[in-house]
């Protein structure tokens, strides 16, 4: 019986200034094969379908189980995690290209540090005053846990930002992931001491007002984070904060 072959078309670009090209690769099919395992095979033996030796493909990955968030890329035109993209569920040739909203590093690798800059801008952390023993933390009730746990599943993959029509240089929009983390940390009994700072950080240019509520983000999120709920809730909180600040001024 003829061996089953899986065909990939991969966008290649040696550096941000180099011209982009597409290369075709063929690999023998294996049960359970996913896009990252295919990238590993190609990296180990970088030879194109027409037998030409090429450079190994550059890409990010780590956990291989949709936890670290590093392997986001466009697969058949859709932003998703390569480690959970099973070859059997994809139309061939499987076209793989880098995310388009972030500066390219090389091939499928992009620089997504803007998400971490945005998280710093909104103080997406629980402040801890010193490294001494602070005793047990405040009680978090099950009802609060049910709201917060899904938000805490964000893996910083940036798929929500890639698909968002408002996430671009012109708007400077922070994107859905950052807004969801504001909700998470504002809900936290200790984290909420920075609530007003976070809401103010989202009230100006690039803040929540940039969201057009197109809801692409919630559909693209691999962790099913309730992003549009978070955007509505934080939108209301930002409006209330603005009103309070105006009344005080
Ligand atoms: S609702 Fe639409 S505009 Fe708002 S963050 Fe999501 S994708 Fe972007
Ligand atoms: S909110 Fe979802 S899509 Fe956005 S970075 Fe977090 S896990 Fe990824
Ligand atoms: S390798 Fe970690 S999410 Fe895919």
Short mmCIF file of N, CA and C in Angstrom, two decimals, residues 9-76:
data_model
loop_
_atom_site.label_atom_id
_atom_site.label_comp_id
_atom_site.label_asym_id
_atom_site.label_seq_id
_atom_site.Cartn_x
_atom_site.Cartn_y
_atom_site.Cartn_z
N UNK A 9 2.84 23.70 3.27
CA UNK A 9 3.42 24.86 2.60
C UNK A 9 3.73 25.86 3.71
N UNK A 10 4.99 26.21 3.84
CA UNK A 10 5.42 27.03 4.98
C UNK A 10 6.03 28.33 4.48
N UNK A 11 5.58 29.40 5.10
CA UNK A 11 6.11 30.72 4.72
C UNK A 11 7.48 30.89 5.37
N UNK A 12 8.44 31.24 4.57
CA UNK A 12 9.81 31.40 5.07
C UNK A 12 10.25 32.86 4.92
N UNK A 13 10.98 33.35 5.91
CA UNK A 13 11.55 34.71 5.81
C UNK A 13 12.73 34.74 6.77
N UNK A 14 13.91 34.89 6.22
CA UNK A 14 15.14 34.76 7.03
C UNK A 14 15.28 35.85 8.07
N UNK A 15 14.76 37.04 7.78
CA UNK A 15 14.79 38.14 8.75
C UNK A 15 13.73 39.15 8.32
N UNK A 16 13.43 40.15 9.15
CA UNK A 16 12.33 41.06 8.83
C UNK A 16 12.50 41.79 7.49
N UNK A 17 13.73 41.97 7.03
CA UNK A 17 13.94 42.71 5.78
C UNK A 17 14.08 41.81 4.56
N UNK A 18 14.18 40.50 4.79
CA UNK A 18 14.38 39.57 3.66
C UNK A 18 13.05 39.34 2.94
N UNK A 19 13.09 38.96 1.66
CA UNK A 19 11.83 38.66 0.97
C UNK A 19 11.21 37.36 1.52
N UNK A 20 9.87 37.32 1.55
CA UNK A 20 9.18 36.11 2.02
C UNK A 20 8.99 35.15 0.85
N UNK A 21 9.15 33.86 1.12
CA UNK A 21 8.91 32.83 0.09
C UNK A 21 8.11 31.70 0.74
N UNK A 22 7.53 30.85 -0.09
CA UNK A 22 6.82 29.66 0.44
C UNK A 22 7.61 28.42 0.03
N UNK A 23 7.75 27.48 0.96
CA UNK A 23 8.41 26.21 0.65
C UNK A 23 7.44 25.06 0.94
N UNK A 24 7.54 24.03 0.10
CA UNK A 24 6.64 22.88 0.23
C UNK A 24 7.42 21.71 0.81
N UNK A 25 6.82 21.04 1.76
CA UNK A 25 7.47 19.87 2.39
C UNK A 25 6.49 18.70 2.40
N UNK A 26 7.02 17.50 2.28
CA UNK A 26 6.18 16.30 2.38
C UNK A 26 6.74 15.38 3.45
N UNK A 27 5.86 14.92 4.32
CA UNK A 27 6.28 14.03 5.41
C UNK A 27 5.41 12.79 5.41
N UNK A 28 5.96 11.66 5.86
CA UNK A 28 5.09 10.49 6.00
C UNK A 28 4.07 10.71 7.12
N UNK A 29 2.83 10.32 6.89
CA UNK A 29 1.77 10.48 7.89
C UNK A 29 2.03 9.57 9.09
N UNK A 30 1.75 10.10 10.27
CA UNK A 30 1.80 9.27 11.49
C UNK A 30 0.53 9.52 12.29
N UNK A 31 0.07 8.53 13.02
CA UNK A 31 -1.14 8.70 13.83
C UNK A 31 -0.87 9.78 14.90
N UNK A 32 -1.82 10.67 15.11
CA UNK A 32 -1.70 11.69 16.15
C UNK A 32 -0.78 12.84 15.80
N UNK A 33 -0.34 12.90 14.56
CA UNK A 33 0.61 13.95 14.13
C UNK A 33 -0.05 15.34 14.28
N UNK A 34 0.69 16.30 14.81
CA UNK A 34 0.19 17.67 14.86
C UNK A 34 1.18 18.60 14.16
N UNK A 35 0.82 19.86 14.04
CA UNK A 35 1.66 20.76 13.24
C UNK A 35 3.04 20.95 13.88
N UNK A 36 3.10 21.02 15.20
CA UNK A 36 4.42 21.21 15.83
C UNK A 36 5.30 19.98 15.64
N UNK A 37 4.73 18.78 15.76
CA UNK A 37 5.58 17.60 15.57
C UNK A 37 6.09 17.57 14.13
N UNK A 38 5.27 18.05 13.18
CA UNK A 38 5.73 18.13 11.79
C UNK A 38 6.86 19.16 11.65
N UNK A 39 6.73 20.30 12.35
CA UNK A 39 7.80 21.32 12.29
C UNK A 39 9.11 20.74 12.82
N UNK A 40 9.00 19.93 13.88
CA UNK A 40 10.21 19.32 14.46
C UNK A 40 10.87 18.38 13.45
N UNK A 41 10.05 17.61 12.76
CA UNK A 41 10.61 16.68 11.76
C UNK A 41 11.29 17.45 10.63
N UNK A 42 10.64 18.53 10.21
CA UNK A 42 11.22 19.32 9.11
C UNK A 42 12.52 19.99 9.58
N UNK A 43 12.51 20.45 10.85
CA UNK A 43 13.72 21.10 11.38
C UNK A 43 14.88 20.11 11.44
N UNK A 44 14.56 18.84 11.74
CA UNK A 44 15.61 17.83 11.84
C UNK A 44 16.14 17.43 10.47
N UNK A 45 15.31 17.59 9.44
CA UNK A 45 15.72 17.19 8.08
C UNK A 45 15.13 18.19 7.08
N UNK A 46 15.73 19.39 7.02
CA UNK A 46 15.13 20.45 6.20
C UNK A 46 15.38 20.28 4.70
N UNK A 47 14.55 19.42 4.10
CA UNK A 47 14.64 19.18 2.66
C UNK A 47 13.24 19.38 2.06
N UNK A 48 13.13 20.18 1.03
CA UNK A 48 11.80 20.49 0.45
C UNK A 48 11.27 19.29 -0.33
N UNK A 49 9.99 19.40 -0.72
CA UNK A 49 9.33 18.30 -1.44
C UNK A 49 10.05 17.97 -2.75
N UNK A 50 10.71 18.97 -3.36
CA UNK A 50 11.42 18.68 -4.61
C UNK A 50 12.89 18.32 -4.37
N UNK A 51 13.22 17.97 -3.11
CA UNK A 51 14.54 17.41 -2.80
C UNK A 51 15.64 18.44 -2.59
N UNK A 52 15.28 19.70 -2.41
CA UNK A 52 16.30 20.75 -2.22
C UNK A 52 16.57 20.97 -0.73
N UNK A 53 17.84 20.99 -0.35
CA UNK A 53 18.20 21.26 1.05
C UNK A 53 17.92 22.73 1.36
N UNK A 54 17.32 22.97 2.51
CA UNK A 54 17.01 24.36 2.89
C UNK A 54 17.41 24.57 4.36
N UNK A 55 17.13 25.76 4.88
CA UNK A 55 17.51 26.03 6.28
C UNK A 55 16.42 25.48 7.21
N UNK A 56 16.77 25.12 8.46
CA UNK A 56 15.73 24.66 9.39
C UNK A 56 14.73 25.77 9.67
N UNK A 57 13.49 25.38 9.87
CA UNK A 57 12.43 26.38 10.12
C UNK A 57 12.54 26.89 11.56
N UNK A 58 12.38 28.19 11.70
CA UNK A 58 12.43 28.80 13.03
C UNK A 58 11.00 29.00 13.54
N UNK A 59 10.71 28.53 14.74
CA UNK A 59 9.37 28.68 15.32
C UNK A 59 9.51 28.59 16.84
N UNK A 60 8.48 29.04 17.56
CA UNK A 60 8.48 28.92 19.02
C UNK A 60 7.58 27.78 19.44
N UNK A 61 8.02 27.02 20.43
CA UNK A 61 7.15 26.03 21.07
C UNK A 61 7.84 25.61 22.36
N UNK A 62 7.08 25.05 23.26
CA UNK A 62 7.70 24.61 24.50
C UNK A 62 6.95 23.43 25.10
N UNK A 63 5.72 23.70 25.61
CA UNK A 63 5.04 22.67 26.41
C UNK A 63 4.48 21.52 25.59
N UNK A 64 4.09 21.79 24.35
CA UNK A 64 3.45 20.81 23.45
C UNK A 64 2.09 20.34 23.95
N UNK A 65 1.49 21.08 24.87
CA UNK A 65 0.16 20.67 25.35
C UNK A 65 -0.75 21.89 25.61
N UNK A 66 -0.63 22.90 24.79
CA UNK A 66 -1.49 24.09 24.84
C UNK A 66 -1.52 24.75 26.22
N UNK A 67 -0.35 24.90 26.81
CA UNK A 67 -0.25 25.52 28.13
C UNK A 67 0.68 26.73 28.10
N UNK A 68 1.77 26.65 27.34
CA UNK A 68 2.76 27.74 27.40
C UNK A 68 2.38 28.92 26.51
N UNK A 69 1.58 28.71 25.49
CA UNK A 69 1.12 29.81 24.62
C UNK A 69 2.10 30.24 23.56
N UNK A 70 3.23 29.53 23.44
CA UNK A 70 4.27 30.05 22.54
C UNK A 70 4.09 29.68 21.07
N UNK A 71 3.32 28.64 20.76
CA UNK A 71 3.32 28.12 19.38
C UNK A 71 2.21 28.68 18.52
N UNK A 72 1.64 29.84 18.88
CA UNK A 72 0.57 30.42 18.05
C UNK A 72 1.11 30.77 16.67
N UNK A 73 0.37 30.40 15.65
CA UNK A 73 0.73 30.74 14.27
C UNK A 73 -0.53 30.65 13.42
N UNK A 74 -0.45 31.04 12.16
CA UNK A 74 -1.63 30.92 11.30
C UNK A 74 -1.55 29.59 10.55
N UNK A 75 -2.58 28.79 10.72
CA UNK A 75 -2.61 27.47 10.08
C UNK A 75 -3.86 27.43 9.20
N UNK A 76 -3.66 27.24 7.92
CA UNK A 76 -4.77 27.35 6.94
C UNK A 76 -5.57 28.63 7.18
#
